[in-house]
Amino acid sequence: QQPVQSPQAVILREGEDAVINCSSSKALYSVHWYRQKHGEAPVFLMILLKGGEQKGHDKISASFNEKKQQSSLYLTASQLSYSGTYFCGTGGSNYKLTFGKGTLLTVNP
Amino acid sequence: EADIYQTPRYLVIGTGKKITLECSQTMGHDKMYWYQQDPGMELHLIHYSYGVNSTEKGDLSSESTVSRIRTEHFPLTLESARPSHTSQYLCASSELETQYFGPGTRLLVL
C-alpha cells in the first residue's frame, strides 16, 4: 500500500518552515526520508523506526507517530539548498520500500 | 554512504535495439533494486535481488530483465527498446532497509 504524502507541493521563502507528512493505511515499522534534486538521484536523509525517537540533523528533523501511522518531516529556517522533491518510503519485512508520490519543495530567495 | 555506479548516464537509441544498463556497487550489499522514474514523478520498483542468482519482479510490470551473477553487479536488459521505455532508470543497493541510489541512466528511445 503506497503511503500518502501531503502536501503535494509547497513554496517557501528562505528562512520559512515547512512540514511534510507521510501517512500509511497499514501499520508502519519504518519510514525512510529521501530528497531528490532536479536531475539527480534520491539522497537518503534519515530513517525513523517504530518505537524510535524523533531524529534530525542540522535543521531537518522527523517524527514517527505510531497511533496515526504517520511520519512528519520538519524543515526549519529553510535554505535554498533544501529545494527538491521529498519522498517517504515505508518499509516492511522484505527489505523493499514503498515510496510515496513525493512532495515538491521550492525555496525562493 | 554506498558507492554505486551506473552506465551509461544518458542513452539515445532507436526502436528495436537491445540495450543493457549497467549497475555496480562496491559496498558488498546483498540487496539491489531497479526503479523506473519519469521526470518529477514517483519511483516505481521494477526488479530487485536479494543476492547472487536471486531476482524478482517489482511492483511495476516491465519488459526488461535482470541478472545477478556477481554480488556487485546488477545489469538490466531491454531486448527490444520502444519509445514507451523512455524514462530514467535508477539502481539502488542496501545492506538492510536503507537504500542508496546510483546517479541513474536517462534513456530516450526514438
Coordinates of C-alpha atoms in Angstrom, one line a residue:
Chain A
Q1 CA 0.0 0.0 0.0
Q2 CA 1.5 3.2 -1.2
P3 CA 2.0 5.9 1.6
V4 CA 0.2 9.2 1.0
Q5 CA 2.3 12.4 1.2
S6 CA 1.0 15.8 1.8
P7 CA 1.2 18.5 0.6
Q8 CA 2.0 17.6 -3.0
A9 CA 3.9 20.9 -3.4
V10 CA 5.0 23.8 -1.2
I11 CA 6.7 27.1 -2.0
L12 CA 8.6 28.8 0.7
R13 CA 10.7 31.9 1.1
E14 CA 14.2 31.4 2.5
G15 CA 14.0 31.2 6.3
E16 CA 10.5 29.8 6.5
D17 CA 9.5 26.5 8.0
A18 CA 7.7 23.5 6.3
V19 CA 6.2 20.2 7.4
I20 CA 5.8 17.3 5.0
N21 CA 3.6 14.4 6.1
C22 CA 3.6 10.7 5.1
S23 CA 0.6 8.6 6.1
S24 CA 0.0 4.9 5.7
S25 CA -3.2 2.8 5.9
K26 CA -1.2 -0.1 7.2
A27 CA 1.0 -0.4 10.3
L28 CA 4.3 1.4 9.9
Y29 CA 7.5 -0.2 11.0
S30 CA 10.0 2.1 9.4
V31 CA 9.9 5.3 7.4
H32 CA 12.8 6.5 5.2
W33 CA 13.0 10.0 4.0
Y34 CA 14.8 11.0 0.8
R35 CA 15.4 14.2 -1.1
Q36 CA 15.8 14.3 -4.8
K37 CA 17.1 17.4 -6.5
H38 CA 16.2 18.0 -10.1
G39 CA 18.1 15.7 -12.5
E40 CA 19.8 13.9 -9.6
A41 CA 19.3 10.6 -7.7
P42 CA 17.4 10.5 -4.4
V43 CA 19.6 11.0 -1.4
F44 CA 18.9 9.3 1.9
L45 CA 18.1 11.8 4.7
M46 CA 17.1 9.7 7.7
I47 CA 15.2 6.6 8.9
L48 CA 12.5 6.5 11.6
L49 CA 11.8 3.2 13.3
K50 CA 8.8 2.1 15.2
G51 CA 9.3 2.9 18.8
G52 CA 12.2 5.2 18.0
E53 CA 12.9 8.8 18.8
Q54 CA 12.5 11.8 16.8
K55 CA 15.5 12.3 14.6
G56 CA 17.2 15.2 13.0
H57 CA 20.4 16.7 11.7
D58 CA 21.0 20.4 11.1
K59 CA 17.6 22.0 10.6
I60 CA 15.8 18.9 9.2
S61 CA 14.1 16.6 11.6
A62 CA 11.4 14.0 11.5
S63 CA 9.0 12.2 13.8
F64 CA 7.1 9.0 13.8
N65 CA 3.5 8.8 15.2
E66 CA 2.6 5.1 15.6
K67 CA -1.0 5.9 16.6
K68 CA -1.6 8.0 13.5
Q69 CA 0.5 5.7 11.3
Q70 CA 2.2 8.8 10.1
S71 CA 5.7 10.4 9.9
S72 CA 6.4 14.1 9.5
L73 CA 9.4 15.8 8.2
Y74 CA 10.2 19.2 9.6
L75 CA 12.3 21.7 7.7
T76 CA 13.3 24.7 9.9
A77 CA 14.6 28.0 8.6
S78 CA 14.7 26.7 5.1
Q79 CA 17.7 27.3 2.8
L80 CA 17.8 27.5 -0.9
S81 CA 19.6 24.1 -0.9
Y82 CA 16.5 22.5 0.6
S83 CA 14.7 22.7 -2.7
G84 CA 13.8 19.4 -4.3
T85 CA 11.3 16.6 -4.1
Y86 CA 11.0 14.8 -0.8
F87 CA 10.0 11.1 -0.8
C88 CA 9.0 9.0 2.1
G89 CA 9.5 5.2 1.8
T90 CA 7.8 2.8 4.1
G91 CA 9.5 -0.5 5.0
G92 CA 8.1 -3.9 5.7
S93 CA 9.5 -7.3 6.4
N94 CA 11.1 -7.9 3.0
Y95 CA 13.6 -5.0 2.6
K96 CA 11.5 -3.4 -0.1
L97 CA 10.5 0.2 0.3
T98 CA 7.2 1.6 -0.9
F99 CA 7.6 5.2 -1.9
G100 CA 5.0 7.9 -1.8
K101 CA 4.4 10.2 -4.8
G102 CA 6.7 12.9 -3.4
T103 CA 6.4 16.5 -2.2
L104 CA 7.9 19.2 -4.4
L105 CA 9.5 21.8 -2.2
T106 CA 10.6 25.1 -3.7
V107 CA 12.6 27.6 -1.6
N108 CA 12.8 31.1 -3.1
P109 CA 15.2 33.9 -2.1
Chain B
E1 CA 27.3 6.1 2.0
A2 CA 27.2 3.5 -0.7
D3 CA 29.3 3.8 -3.8
I4 CA 27.0 2.8 -6.6
Y5 CA 27.7 3.4 -10.3
Q6 CA 25.5 3.4 -13.4
T7 CA 26.5 3.4 -17.0
P8 CA 25.7 4.9 -19.4
R9 CA 24.4 8.1 -17.8
Y10 CA 22.5 9.1 -20.9
L11 CA 21.4 6.9 -23.9
V12 CA 19.6 7.7 -27.1
I13 CA 18.7 4.7 -29.1
G14 CA 16.4 3.6 -31.9
T15 CA 13.4 1.4 -31.6
G16 CA 14.1 -2.3 -31.7
K17 CA 17.6 -2.1 -30.4
K18 CA 18.8 -4.3 -27.5
I19 CA 20.3 -2.3 -24.6
T20 CA 21.9 -3.2 -21.3
L21 CA 22.0 -0.7 -18.4
E22 CA 24.9 -1.4 -16.1
C23 CA 24.8 -1.0 -12.3
S24 CA 27.7 -1.8 -9.9
Q25 CA 28.2 -1.2 -6.2
T26 CA 31.4 -1.5 -4.1
M27 CA 29.8 -1.8 -0.7
G28 CA 29.2 -5.6 -0.8
H29 CA 25.4 -5.1 -0.4
D30 CA 23.4 -8.2 -0.9
K31 CA 20.2 -6.4 -2.0
M32 CA 19.9 -4.4 -5.2
Y33 CA 17.0 -2.7 -6.9
W34 CA 15.9 -1.2 -10.2
Y35 CA 13.5 1.7 -10.3
Q36 CA 11.9 3.5 -13.2
Q37 CA 11.1 7.1 -12.7
D38 CA 9.6 9.7 -15.1
P39 CA 10.7 13.3 -14.6
G40 CA 9.2 14.7 -11.4
M41 CA 7.2 11.6 -10.8
E42 CA 7.2 8.7 -8.3
L43 CA 9.6 5.8 -8.1
H44 CA 8.4 2.5 -9.5
L45 CA 10.2 -0.7 -8.4
I46 CA 10.7 -2.9 -11.5
H47 CA 13.2 -5.5 -10.3
Y48 CA 15.0 -6.5 -7.1
S49 CA 17.5 -9.0 -5.9
Y50 CA 18.4 -10.4 -2.5
G51 CA 21.7 -11.9 -3.6
V52 CA 23.5 -13.8 -6.3
N53 CA 21.2 -15.8 -8.5
S54 CA 18.1 -14.2 -6.9
T55 CA 15.9 -11.9 -8.9
E56 CA 12.3 -10.9 -8.5
K57 CA 9.9 -8.7 -10.4
G58 CA 8.8 -5.5 -8.7
D59 CA 5.5 -3.8 -8.4
L60 CA 5.5 -2.2 -11.8
S61 CA 5.4 -4.6 -14.7
S62 CA 8.4 -4.2 -17.0
E63 CA 9.5 -5.8 -20.3
S64 CA 13.1 -5.6 -19.0
T65 CA 15.0 -8.5 -17.5
V66 CA 17.8 -8.6 -14.9
S67 CA 20.6 -10.9 -13.8
R68 CA 22.7 -11.2 -10.7
I69 CA 25.7 -13.3 -11.3
R70 CA 28.0 -11.3 -9.0
T71 CA 27.2 -9.6 -5.8
E72 CA 28.4 -6.2 -7.0
H73 CA 26.8 -6.2 -10.5
F74 CA 23.0 -6.0 -11.4
P75 CA 22.5 -5.2 -15.1
L76 CA 19.2 -4.5 -16.7
T77 CA 18.4 -5.5 -20.2
L78 CA 15.8 -4.5 -22.7
E79 CA 15.7 -6.9 -25.7
S80 CA 13.8 -4.6 -28.0
A81 CA 13.6 -0.9 -26.9
R82 CA 10.4 1.0 -27.6
P83 CA 9.5 4.7 -27.2
S84 CA 7.4 3.7 -24.2
H85 CA 10.6 2.7 -22.4
T86 CA 11.8 6.3 -22.4
S87 CA 12.4 7.1 -18.8
Q88 CA 15.0 7.4 -16.1
Y89 CA 16.3 4.1 -14.6
L90 CA 17.7 4.2 -11.1
C91 CA 19.7 1.5 -9.4
A92 CA 19.9 1.1 -5.7
S93 CA 21.5 -1.2 -3.2
S94 CA 21.1 -1.8 0.5
E95 CA 22.5 -3.9 3.4
L96 CA 19.3 -3.7 5.4
E97 CA 16.4 -1.5 4.5
T98 CA 18.0 1.9 3.7
Q99 CA 18.6 2.1 0.0
Y100 CA 21.4 4.1 -1.6
F101 CA 20.8 5.2 -5.2
G102 CA 23.1 5.4 -8.2
P103 CA 23.1 8.5 -10.4
G104 CA 20.6 7.0 -12.9
T105 CA 20.5 6.4 -16.6
R106 CA 18.3 8.6 -18.7
L107 CA 17.0 6.6 -21.7
L108 CA 15.5 8.1 -24.8
V109 CA 14.1 5.7 -27.4
L110 CA 13.3 7.2 -30.7

